[in-house]
XYZ file of C-alpha atoms in Angstrom:
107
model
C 0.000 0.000 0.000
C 1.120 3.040 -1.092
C 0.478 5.749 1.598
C 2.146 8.947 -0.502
C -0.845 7.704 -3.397
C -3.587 7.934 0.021
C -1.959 11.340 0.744
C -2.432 12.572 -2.798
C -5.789 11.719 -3.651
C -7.121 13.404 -0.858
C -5.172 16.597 -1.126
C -6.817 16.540 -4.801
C -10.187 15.259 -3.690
C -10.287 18.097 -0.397
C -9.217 21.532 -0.999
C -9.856 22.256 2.441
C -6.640 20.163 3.778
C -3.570 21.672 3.745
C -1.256 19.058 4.444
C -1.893 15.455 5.495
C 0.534 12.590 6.608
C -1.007 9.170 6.336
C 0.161 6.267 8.425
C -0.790 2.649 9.633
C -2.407 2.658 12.693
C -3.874 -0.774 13.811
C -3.132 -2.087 11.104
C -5.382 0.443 8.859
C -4.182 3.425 7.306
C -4.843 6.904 8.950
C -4.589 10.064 8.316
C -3.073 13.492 10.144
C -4.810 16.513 8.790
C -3.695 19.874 9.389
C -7.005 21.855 7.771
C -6.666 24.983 5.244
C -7.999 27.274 7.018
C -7.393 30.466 4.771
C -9.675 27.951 2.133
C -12.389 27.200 5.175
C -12.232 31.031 5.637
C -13.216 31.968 2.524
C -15.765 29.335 1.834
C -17.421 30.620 5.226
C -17.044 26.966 6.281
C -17.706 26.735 10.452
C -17.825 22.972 10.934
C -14.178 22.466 9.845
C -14.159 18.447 10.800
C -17.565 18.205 9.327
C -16.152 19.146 6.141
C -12.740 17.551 6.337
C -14.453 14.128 6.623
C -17.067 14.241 4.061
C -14.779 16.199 1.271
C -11.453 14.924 1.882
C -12.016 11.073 3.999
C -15.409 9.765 2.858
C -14.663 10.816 -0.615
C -11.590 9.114 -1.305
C -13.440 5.645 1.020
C -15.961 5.699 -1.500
C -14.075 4.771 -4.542
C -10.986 2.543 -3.073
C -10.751 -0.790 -2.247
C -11.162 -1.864 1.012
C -8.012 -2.272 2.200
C -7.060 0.852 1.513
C -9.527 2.777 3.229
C -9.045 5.424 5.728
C -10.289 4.629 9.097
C -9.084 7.095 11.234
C -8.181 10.785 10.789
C -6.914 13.431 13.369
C -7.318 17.126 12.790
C -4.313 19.072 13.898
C -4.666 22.834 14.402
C -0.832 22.762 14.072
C 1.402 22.523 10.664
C 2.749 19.067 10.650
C 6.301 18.427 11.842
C 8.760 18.152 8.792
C 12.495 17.522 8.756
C 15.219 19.801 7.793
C 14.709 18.960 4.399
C 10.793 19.771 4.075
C 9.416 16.489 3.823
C 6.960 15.437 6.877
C 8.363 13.737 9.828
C 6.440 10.639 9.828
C 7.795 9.733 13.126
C 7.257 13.326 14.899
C 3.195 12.871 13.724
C 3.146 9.792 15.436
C 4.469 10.867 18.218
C 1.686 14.083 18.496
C -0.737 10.524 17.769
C 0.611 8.885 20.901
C 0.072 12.271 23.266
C -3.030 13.327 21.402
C -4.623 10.036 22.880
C -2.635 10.305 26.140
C -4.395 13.473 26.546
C -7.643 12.036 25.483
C -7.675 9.206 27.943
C -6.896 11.116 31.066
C -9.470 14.213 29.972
């Protein structure tokens, strides 16, 4: 599975995601989302993860095959980390993954 191809689609499908980083998580693939919110602006769009889901996840579900299917997707409302050299830092989203749900579970 090619997860730069996931990452793609949906930019192409979703104009209101900026940037995305798409990993494996439990096996599945899922997706880091940091929104465009200049785009959301302009469309006077208020339910940003509303939107996100529908335009840029459910979208690109509905014409993949199942194993390639998003099933998970958490909206940062920070750019994603990237290495010196520009290209995302796969492990540094993984890591805001682990303490996003850290949070989560002692909230």
């Amino acid at each position: 599975m090619n997860l730069h191809d996931i990452e793609e689609r949906i930019l192409i499908l979703c104009p209101f995601v900026k940037e995305i980083v798409v990993t494996i998580e439990n096996g599945h693939p899922f997706a880091t989302i940091y929104p465009n919110f200049q785009t959301l602006k302009s469309a006077h769009i208020i339910n940003i993860e509303s939107e996100i889901r529908w335009y840029g996840i459910e979208l690109y579900n509905m014409v993949v095959e199942e194993s390639q299917k998003v099933r998970g997707y958490f909206i940062s409302t920070h750019p994603l980390p990237k290495t010196a050299s520009g290209e995302f830092d796969t492990s540094r989203v993984k890591e805001l993954l682990n303490k996003t749900k850290q949070t989560m579970q002692t909230a």
